[in-house]
PDB file of C-alpha atoms and ligand atoms in Angstrom:
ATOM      1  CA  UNK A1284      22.969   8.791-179.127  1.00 46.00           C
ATOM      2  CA  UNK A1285      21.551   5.840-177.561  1.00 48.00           C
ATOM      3  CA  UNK A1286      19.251   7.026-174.311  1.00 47.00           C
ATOM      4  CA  UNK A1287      20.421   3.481-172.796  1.00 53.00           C
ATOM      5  CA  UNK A1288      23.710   4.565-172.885  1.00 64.00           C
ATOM      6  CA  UNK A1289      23.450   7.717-171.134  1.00 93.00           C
ATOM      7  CA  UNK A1290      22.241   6.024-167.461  1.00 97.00           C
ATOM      8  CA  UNK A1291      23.801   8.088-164.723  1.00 98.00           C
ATOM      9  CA  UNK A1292      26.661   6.686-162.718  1.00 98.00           C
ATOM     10  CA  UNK A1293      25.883   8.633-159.366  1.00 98.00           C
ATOM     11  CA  UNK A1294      22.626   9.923-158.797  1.00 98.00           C
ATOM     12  CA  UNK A1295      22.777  12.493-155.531  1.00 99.00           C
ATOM     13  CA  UNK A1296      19.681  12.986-154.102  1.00 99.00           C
ATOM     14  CA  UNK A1297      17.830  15.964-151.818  1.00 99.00           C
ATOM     15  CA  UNK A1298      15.410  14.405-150.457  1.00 98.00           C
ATOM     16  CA  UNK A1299      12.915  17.333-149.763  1.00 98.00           C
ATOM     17  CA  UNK A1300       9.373  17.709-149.188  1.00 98.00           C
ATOM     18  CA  UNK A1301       8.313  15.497-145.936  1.00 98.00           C
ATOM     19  CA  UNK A1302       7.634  18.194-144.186  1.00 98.00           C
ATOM     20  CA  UNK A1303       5.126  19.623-146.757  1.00 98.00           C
ATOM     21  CA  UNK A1304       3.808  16.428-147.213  1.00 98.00           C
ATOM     22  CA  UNK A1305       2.539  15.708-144.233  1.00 98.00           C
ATOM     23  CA  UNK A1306       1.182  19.204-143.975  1.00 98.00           C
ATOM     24  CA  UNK A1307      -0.633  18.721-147.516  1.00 98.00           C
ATOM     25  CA  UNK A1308      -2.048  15.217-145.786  1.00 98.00           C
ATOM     26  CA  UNK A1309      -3.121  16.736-142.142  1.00 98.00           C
ATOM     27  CA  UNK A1310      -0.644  14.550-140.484  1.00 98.00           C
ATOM     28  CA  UNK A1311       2.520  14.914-137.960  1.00 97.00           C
ATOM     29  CA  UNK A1312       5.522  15.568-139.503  1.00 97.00           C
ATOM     30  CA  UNK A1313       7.197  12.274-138.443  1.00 98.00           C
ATOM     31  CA  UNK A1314       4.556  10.476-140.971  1.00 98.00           C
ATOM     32  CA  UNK A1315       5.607  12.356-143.946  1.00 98.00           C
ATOM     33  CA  UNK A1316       9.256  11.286-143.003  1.00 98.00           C
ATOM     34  CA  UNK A1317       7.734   8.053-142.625  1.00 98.00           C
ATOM     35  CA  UNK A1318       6.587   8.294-145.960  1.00 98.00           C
ATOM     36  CA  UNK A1319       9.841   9.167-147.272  1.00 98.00           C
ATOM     37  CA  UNK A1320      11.184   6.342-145.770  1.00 98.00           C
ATOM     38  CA  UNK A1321       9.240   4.488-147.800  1.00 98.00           C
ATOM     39  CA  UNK A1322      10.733   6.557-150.913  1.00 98.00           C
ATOM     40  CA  UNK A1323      13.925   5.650-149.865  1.00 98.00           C
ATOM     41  CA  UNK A1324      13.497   1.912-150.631  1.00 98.00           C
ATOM     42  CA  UNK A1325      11.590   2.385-154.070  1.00 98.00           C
ATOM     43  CA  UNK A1326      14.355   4.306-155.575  1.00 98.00           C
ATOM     44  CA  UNK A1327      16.644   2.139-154.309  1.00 98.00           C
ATOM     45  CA  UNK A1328      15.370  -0.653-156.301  1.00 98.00           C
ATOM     46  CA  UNK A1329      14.628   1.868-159.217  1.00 98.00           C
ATOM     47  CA  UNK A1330      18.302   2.647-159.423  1.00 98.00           C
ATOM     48  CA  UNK A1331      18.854  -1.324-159.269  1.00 98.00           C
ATOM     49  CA  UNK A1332      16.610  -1.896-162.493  1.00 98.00           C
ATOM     50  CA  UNK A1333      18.238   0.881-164.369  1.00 98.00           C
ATOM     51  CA  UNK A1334      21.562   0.076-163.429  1.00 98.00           C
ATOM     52  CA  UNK A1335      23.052   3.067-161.472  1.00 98.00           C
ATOM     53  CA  UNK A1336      25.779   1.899-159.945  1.00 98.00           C
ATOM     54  CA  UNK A1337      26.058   5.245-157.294  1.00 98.00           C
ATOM     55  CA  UNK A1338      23.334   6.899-155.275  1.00 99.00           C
ATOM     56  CA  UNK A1339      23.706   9.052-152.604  1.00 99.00           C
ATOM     57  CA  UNK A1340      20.922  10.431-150.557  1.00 99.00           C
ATOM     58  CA  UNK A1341      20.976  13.442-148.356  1.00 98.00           C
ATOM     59  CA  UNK A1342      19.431  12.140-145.185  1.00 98.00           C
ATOM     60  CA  UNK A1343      20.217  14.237-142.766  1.00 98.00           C
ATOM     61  CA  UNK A1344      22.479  17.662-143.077  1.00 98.00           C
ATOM     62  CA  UNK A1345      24.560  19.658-140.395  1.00 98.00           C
ATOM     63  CA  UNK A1346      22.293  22.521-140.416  1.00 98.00           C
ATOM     64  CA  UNK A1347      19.064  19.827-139.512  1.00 98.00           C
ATOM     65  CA  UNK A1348      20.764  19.701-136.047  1.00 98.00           C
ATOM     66  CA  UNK A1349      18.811  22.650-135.388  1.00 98.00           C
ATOM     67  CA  UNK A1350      15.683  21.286-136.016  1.00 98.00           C
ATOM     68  CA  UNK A1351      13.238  20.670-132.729  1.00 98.00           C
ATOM     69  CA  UNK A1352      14.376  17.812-130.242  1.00 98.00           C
ATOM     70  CA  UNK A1353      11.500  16.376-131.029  1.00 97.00           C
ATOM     71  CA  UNK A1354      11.914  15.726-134.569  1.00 98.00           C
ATOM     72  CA  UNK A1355      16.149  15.166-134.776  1.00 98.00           C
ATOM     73  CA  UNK A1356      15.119  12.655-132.235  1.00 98.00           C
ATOM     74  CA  UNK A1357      12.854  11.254-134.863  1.00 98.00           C
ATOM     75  CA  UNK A1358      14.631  11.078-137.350  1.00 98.00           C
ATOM     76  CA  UNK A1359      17.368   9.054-135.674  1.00 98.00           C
ATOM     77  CA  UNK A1360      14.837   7.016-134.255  1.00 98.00           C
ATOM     78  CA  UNK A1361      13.675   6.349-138.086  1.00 98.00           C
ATOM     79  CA  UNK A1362      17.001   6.099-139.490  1.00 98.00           C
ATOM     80  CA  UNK A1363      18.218   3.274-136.636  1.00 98.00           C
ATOM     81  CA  UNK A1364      14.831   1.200-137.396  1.00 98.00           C
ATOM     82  CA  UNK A1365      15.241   1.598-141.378  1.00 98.00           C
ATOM     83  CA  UNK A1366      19.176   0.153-141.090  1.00 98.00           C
ATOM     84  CA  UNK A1367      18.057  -2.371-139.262  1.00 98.00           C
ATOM     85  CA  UNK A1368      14.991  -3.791-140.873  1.00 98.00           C
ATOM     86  CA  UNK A1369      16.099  -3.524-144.476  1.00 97.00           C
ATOM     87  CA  UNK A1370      19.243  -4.747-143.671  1.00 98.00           C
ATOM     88  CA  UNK A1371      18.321  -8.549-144.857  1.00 98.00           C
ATOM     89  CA  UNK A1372      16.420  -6.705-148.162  1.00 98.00           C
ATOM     90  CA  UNK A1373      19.767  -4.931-148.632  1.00 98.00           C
ATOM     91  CA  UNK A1374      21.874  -7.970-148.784  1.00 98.00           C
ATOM     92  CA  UNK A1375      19.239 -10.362-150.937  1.00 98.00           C
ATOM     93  CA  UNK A1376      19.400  -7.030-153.572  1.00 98.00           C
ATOM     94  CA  UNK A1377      23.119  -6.955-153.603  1.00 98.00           C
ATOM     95  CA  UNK A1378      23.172  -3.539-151.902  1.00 98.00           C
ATOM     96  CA  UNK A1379      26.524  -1.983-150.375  1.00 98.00           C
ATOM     97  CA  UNK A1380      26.019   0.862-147.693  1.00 98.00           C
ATOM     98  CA  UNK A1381      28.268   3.903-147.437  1.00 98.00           C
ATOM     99  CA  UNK A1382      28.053   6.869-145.207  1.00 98.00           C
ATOM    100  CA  UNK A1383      29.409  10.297-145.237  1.00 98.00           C
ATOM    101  CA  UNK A1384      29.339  13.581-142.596  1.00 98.00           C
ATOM    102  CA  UNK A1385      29.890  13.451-139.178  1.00 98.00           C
ATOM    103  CA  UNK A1386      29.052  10.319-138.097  1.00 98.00           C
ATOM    104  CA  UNK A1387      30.297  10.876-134.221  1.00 98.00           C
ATOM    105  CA  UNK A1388      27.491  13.239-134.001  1.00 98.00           C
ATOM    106  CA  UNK A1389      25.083  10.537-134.150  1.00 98.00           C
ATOM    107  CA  UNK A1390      23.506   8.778-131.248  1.00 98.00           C
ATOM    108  CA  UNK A1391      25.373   6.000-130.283  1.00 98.00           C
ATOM    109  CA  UNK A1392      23.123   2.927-130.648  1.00 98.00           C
ATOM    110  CA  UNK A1393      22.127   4.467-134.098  1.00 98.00           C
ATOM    111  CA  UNK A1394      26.042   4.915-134.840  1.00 98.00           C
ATOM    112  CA  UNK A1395      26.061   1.149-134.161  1.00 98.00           C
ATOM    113  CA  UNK A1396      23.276   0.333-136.577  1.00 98.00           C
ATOM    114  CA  UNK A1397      24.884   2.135-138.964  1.00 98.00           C
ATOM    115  CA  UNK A1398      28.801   0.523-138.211  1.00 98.00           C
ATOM    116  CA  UNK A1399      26.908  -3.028-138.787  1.00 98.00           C
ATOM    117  CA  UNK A1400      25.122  -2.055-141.832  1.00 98.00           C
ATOM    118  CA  UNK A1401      27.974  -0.567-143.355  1.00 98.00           C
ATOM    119  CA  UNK A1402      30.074  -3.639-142.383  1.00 98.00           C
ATOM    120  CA  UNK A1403      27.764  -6.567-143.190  1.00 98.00           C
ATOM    121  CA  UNK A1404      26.938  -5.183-146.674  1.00 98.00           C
ATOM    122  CA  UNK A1405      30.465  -4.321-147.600  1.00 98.00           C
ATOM    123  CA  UNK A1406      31.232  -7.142-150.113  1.00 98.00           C
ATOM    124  CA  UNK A1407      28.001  -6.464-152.134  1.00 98.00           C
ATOM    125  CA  UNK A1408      28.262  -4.794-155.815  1.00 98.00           C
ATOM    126  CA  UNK A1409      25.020  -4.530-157.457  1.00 98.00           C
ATOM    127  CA  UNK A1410      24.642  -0.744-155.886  1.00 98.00           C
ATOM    128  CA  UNK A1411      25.797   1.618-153.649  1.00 98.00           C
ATOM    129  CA  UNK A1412      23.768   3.692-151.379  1.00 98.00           C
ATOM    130  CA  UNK A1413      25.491   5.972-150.208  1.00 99.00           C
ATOM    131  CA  UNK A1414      23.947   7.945-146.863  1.00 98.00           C
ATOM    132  CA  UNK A1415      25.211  11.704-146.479  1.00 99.00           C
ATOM    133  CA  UNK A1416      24.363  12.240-142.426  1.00 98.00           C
ATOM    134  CA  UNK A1417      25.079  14.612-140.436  1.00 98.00           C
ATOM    135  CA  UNK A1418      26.386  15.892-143.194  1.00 98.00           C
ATOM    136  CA  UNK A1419      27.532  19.802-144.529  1.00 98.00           C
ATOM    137  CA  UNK A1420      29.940  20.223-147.553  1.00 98.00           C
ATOM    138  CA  UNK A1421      31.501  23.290-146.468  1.00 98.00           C
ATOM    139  CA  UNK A1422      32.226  21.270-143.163  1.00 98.00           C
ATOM    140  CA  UNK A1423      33.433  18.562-145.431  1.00 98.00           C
ATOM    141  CA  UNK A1424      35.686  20.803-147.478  1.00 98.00           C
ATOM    142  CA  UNK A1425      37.313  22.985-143.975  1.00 98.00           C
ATOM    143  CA  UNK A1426      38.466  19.444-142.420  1.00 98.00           C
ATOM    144  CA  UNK A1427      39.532  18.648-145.997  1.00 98.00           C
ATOM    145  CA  UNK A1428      41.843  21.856-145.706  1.00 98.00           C
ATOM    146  CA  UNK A1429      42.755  21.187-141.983  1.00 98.00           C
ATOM    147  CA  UNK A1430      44.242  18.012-143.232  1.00 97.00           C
ATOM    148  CA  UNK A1431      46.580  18.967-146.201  1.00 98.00           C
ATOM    149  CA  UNK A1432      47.332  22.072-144.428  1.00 98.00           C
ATOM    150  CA  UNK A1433      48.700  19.388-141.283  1.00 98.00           C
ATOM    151  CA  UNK A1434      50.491  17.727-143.712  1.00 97.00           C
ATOM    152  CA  UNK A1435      52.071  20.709-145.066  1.00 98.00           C
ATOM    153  CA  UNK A1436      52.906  21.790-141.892  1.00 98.00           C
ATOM    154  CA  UNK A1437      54.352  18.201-141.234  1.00 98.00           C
ATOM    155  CA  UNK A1438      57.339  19.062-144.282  1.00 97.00           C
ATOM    156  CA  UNK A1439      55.220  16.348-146.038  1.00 97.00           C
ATOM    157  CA  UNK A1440      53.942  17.998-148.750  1.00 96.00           C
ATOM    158  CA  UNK A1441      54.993  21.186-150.582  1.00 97.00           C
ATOM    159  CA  UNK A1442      51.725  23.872-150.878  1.00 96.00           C
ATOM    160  CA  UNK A1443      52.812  23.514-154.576  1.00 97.00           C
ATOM    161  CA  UNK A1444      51.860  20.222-154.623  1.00 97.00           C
ATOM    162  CA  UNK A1445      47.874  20.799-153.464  1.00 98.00           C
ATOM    163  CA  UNK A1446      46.103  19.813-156.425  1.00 98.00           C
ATOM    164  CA  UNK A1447      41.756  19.527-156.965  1.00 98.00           C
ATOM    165  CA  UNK A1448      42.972  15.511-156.862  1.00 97.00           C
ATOM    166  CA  UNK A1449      44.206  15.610-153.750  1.00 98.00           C
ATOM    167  CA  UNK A1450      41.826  17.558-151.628  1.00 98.00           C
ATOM    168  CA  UNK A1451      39.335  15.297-153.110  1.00 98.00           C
ATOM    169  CA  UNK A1452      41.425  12.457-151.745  1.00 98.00           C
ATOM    170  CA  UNK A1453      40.841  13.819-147.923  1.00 98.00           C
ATOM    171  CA  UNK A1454      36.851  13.949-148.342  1.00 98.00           C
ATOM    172  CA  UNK A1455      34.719  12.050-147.287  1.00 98.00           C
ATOM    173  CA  UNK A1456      33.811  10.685-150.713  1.00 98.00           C
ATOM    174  CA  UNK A1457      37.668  10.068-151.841  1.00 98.00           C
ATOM    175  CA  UNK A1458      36.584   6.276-153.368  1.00 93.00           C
ATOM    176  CA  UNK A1459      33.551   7.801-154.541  1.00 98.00           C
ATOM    177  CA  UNK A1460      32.865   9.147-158.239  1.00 98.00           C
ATOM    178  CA  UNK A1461      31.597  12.608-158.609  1.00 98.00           C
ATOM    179  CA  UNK A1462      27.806  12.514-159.323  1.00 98.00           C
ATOM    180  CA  UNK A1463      26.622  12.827-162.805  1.00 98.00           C
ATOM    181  CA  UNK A1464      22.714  13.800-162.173  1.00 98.00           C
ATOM    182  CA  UNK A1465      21.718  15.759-158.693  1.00 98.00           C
ATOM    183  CA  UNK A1466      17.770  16.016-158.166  1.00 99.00           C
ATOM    184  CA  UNK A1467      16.225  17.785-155.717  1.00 99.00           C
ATOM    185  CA  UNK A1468      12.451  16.897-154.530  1.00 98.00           C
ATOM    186  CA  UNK A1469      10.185  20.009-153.616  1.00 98.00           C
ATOM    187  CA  UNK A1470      10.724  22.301-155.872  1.00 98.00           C
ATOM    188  CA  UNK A1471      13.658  24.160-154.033  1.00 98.00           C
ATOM    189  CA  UNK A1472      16.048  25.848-156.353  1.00 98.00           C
ATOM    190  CA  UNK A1473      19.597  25.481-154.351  1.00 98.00           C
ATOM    191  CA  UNK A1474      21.732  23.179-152.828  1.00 98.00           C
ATOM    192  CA  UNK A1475      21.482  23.502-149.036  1.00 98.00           C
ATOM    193  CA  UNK A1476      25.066  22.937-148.249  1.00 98.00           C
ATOM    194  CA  UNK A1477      24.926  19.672-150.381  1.00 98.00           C
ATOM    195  CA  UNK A1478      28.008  18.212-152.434  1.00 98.00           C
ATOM    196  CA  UNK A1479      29.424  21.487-153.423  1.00 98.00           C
ATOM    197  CA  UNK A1480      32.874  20.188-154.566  1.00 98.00           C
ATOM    198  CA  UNK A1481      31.715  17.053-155.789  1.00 98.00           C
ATOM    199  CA  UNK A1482      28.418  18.561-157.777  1.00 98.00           C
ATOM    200  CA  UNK A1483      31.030  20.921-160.016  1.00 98.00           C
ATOM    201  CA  UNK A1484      29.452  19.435-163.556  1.00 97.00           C
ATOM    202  CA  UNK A1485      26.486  17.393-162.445  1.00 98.00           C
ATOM    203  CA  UNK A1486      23.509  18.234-164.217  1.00 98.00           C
ATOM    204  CA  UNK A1487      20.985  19.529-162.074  1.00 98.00           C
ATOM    205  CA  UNK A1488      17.015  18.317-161.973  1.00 98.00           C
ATOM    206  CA  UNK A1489      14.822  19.952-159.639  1.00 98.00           C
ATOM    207  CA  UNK A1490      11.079  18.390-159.336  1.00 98.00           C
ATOM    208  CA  UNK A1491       7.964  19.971-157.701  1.00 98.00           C
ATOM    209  CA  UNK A1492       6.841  16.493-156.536  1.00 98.00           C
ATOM    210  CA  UNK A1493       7.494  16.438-152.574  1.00 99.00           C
ATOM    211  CA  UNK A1494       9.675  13.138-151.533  1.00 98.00           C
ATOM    212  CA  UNK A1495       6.589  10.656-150.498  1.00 98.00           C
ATOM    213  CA  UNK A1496       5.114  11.142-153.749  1.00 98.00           C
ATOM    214  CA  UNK A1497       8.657  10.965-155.599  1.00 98.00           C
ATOM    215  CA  UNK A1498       7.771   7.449-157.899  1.00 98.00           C
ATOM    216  CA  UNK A1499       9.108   5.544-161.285  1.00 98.00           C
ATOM    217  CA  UNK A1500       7.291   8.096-163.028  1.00 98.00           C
ATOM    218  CA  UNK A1501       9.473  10.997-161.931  1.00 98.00           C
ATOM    219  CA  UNK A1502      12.900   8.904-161.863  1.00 98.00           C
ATOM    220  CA  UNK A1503      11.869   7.670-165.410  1.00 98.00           C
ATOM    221  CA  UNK A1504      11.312  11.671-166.476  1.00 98.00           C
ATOM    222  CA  UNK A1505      14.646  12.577-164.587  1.00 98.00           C
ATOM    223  CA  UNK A1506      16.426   9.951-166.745  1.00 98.00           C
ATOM    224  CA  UNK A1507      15.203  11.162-170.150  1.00 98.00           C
ATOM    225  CA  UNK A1508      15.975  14.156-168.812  1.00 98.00           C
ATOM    226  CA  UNK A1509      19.669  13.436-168.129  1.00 98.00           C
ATOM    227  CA  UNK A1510      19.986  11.578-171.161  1.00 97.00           C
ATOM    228  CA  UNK A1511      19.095  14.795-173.364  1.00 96.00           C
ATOM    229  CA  UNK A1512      21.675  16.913-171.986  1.00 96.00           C
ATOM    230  CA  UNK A1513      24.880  17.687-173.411  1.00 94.00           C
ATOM    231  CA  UNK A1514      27.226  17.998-170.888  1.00 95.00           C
ATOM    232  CA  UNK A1515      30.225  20.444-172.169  1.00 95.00           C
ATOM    233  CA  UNK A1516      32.246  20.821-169.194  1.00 95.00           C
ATOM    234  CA  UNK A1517      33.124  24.546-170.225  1.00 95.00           C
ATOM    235  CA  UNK A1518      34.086  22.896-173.805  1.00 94.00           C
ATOM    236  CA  UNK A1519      32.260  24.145-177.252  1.00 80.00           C
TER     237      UNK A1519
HETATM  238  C1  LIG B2501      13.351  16.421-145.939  1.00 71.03           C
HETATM  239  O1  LIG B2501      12.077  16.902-145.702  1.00 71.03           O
HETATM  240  C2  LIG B2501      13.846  15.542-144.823  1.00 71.03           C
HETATM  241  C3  LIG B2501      14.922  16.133-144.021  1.00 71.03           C
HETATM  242  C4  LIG B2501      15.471  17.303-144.223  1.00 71.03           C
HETATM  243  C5  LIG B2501      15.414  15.353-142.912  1.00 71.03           C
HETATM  244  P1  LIG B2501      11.823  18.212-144.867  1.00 71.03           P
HETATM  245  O2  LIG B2501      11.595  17.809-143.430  1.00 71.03           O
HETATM  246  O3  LIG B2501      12.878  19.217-145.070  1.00 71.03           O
HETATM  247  O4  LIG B2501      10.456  18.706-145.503  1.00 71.03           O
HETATM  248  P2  LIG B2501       9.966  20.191-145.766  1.00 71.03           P
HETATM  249  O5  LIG B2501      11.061  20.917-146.487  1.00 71.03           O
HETATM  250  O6  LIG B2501       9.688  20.783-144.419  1.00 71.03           O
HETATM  251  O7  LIG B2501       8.741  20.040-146.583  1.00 71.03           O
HETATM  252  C1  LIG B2502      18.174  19.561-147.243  1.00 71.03           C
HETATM  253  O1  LIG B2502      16.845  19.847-146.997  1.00 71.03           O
HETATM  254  C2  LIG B2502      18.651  18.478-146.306  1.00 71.03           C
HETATM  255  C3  LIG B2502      18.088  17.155-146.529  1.00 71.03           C
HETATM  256  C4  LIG B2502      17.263  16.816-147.479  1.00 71.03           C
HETATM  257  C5  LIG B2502      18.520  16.151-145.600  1.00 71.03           C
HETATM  258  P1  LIG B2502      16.426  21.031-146.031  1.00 71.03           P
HETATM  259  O2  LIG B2502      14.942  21.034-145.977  1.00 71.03           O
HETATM  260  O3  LIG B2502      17.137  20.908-144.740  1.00 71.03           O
HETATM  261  O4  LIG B2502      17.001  22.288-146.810  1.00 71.03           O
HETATM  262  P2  LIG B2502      16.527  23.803-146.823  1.00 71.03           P
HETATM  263  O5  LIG B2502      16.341  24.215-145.380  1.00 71.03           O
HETATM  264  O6  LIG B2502      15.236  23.847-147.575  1.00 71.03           O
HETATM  265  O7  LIG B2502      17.615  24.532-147.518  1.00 71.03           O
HETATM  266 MG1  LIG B2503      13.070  20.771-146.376  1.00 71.03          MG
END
């Protein structure tokens, strides 16, 4: 088959590695999330050249929380600055923003930044980036449950009637297709509490290259990749 046919719809992304990064270069921690920052943006406009319509990124997770003060303050910090300076380079590339997790947890005037963003860039088609912050999929899935189980316990739906359709329709990514390719920077074999529901038959990619470094080289090899596989989905 034709590689050109075989682009992704939804690339999910763990963006892994700053840490090591920075450790690799002799430098604080913040400047290899700087780096990734930087990342951020050139996949972005990878994913516009190739025509992915989805990405999602894994910015930030639940269990990060726990991270130093020093560094969740940071990385808020970063995240606040980054939605607000690319904001104009978002809407000149036709870029819509999404979010999913707990987005209360964030600091307010970040929150904000994030509200506007979302907002401002919400009639744009070319791509959509989607943010996962603050964000844990077995969090995701229990409020999921909370929900239908309320609604069951409302007389308004039957258990009989709980399908896989319609606990997808109380996640966060309800509008959102299920992701075709997931990579993973870093070399880290697992998913960190990342997409579980949504990831059921994404093909996996896992690099070695640490997140700074990630480039069109590696997105390039992660396409072929993709393009090679043939997905079954438990069929012969
Ligand atoms: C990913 O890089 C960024 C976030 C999780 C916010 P890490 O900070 O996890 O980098 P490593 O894993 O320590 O190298
Ligand atoms: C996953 O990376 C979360 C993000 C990339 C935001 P982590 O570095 O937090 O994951 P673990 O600790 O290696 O599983
Ligand atoms: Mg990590």
């Amino acid at each position: 088959m034709d590689t050109d046919t075989k682009i992704p719809q939804h690339i999910a992304i763990i963006m892994d590695g700053n840490g090591r990064w920075a450790e690799q270069h002799k430098v604080a921690r913040a400047k290899g999330h700087e780096q990734g920052g930087a990342t951020v943006q050139r996949v972005i406009d990878l994913c516009i050249e190739k025509g992915v319509p989805w990405l999602t990124l894994y910015a930030f997770s639940t269990e990060n929380w726990g991270r130093s003060k020093i560094e969740v303050n940071y990385l808020m910090k970063m995240l606040e600055k980054f939605l607000k300076e690319r904001l104009p380079e978002m809407q000149a590339k036709n870029v819509r923003l999404h979010a999913i997790g707990e987005l209360d947890m964030l600091p307010p005037k970040c929150r904000r930044q994030l509200d506007t963003s979302i907002a401002e860039t919400a009639g744009n088609t070319a791509l959509n980036v989607v943010l996962a912050l603050s964000y844990g999929s077995r969090q995701e899935i229990t409020a999921a449950a909370r929900r239908v189980a309320a609604m069951v316990q409302r007389g308004e739906l039957q258990a009989e009637e709980i399908t896989p359709d319609l606990l997808s329709s109380q996640l966060y990514t309800a509008s959102m297709p299920d992701p075709d390719l997931m990579i993973r920077t870093s070399g880290e074999m697992r998913i960190s509490n990342y997409l579980l529901w949504q990831l059921s038959y994404a093909e996996l990619w896992v690099t070695d290259v640490l997140w700074p470094d990630f480039g069109r080289d590696d997105f390039d090899a992660a396409l072929a990749e993709y393009a090679k596989r043939n997905r079954r989905y438990g069929k012969r």
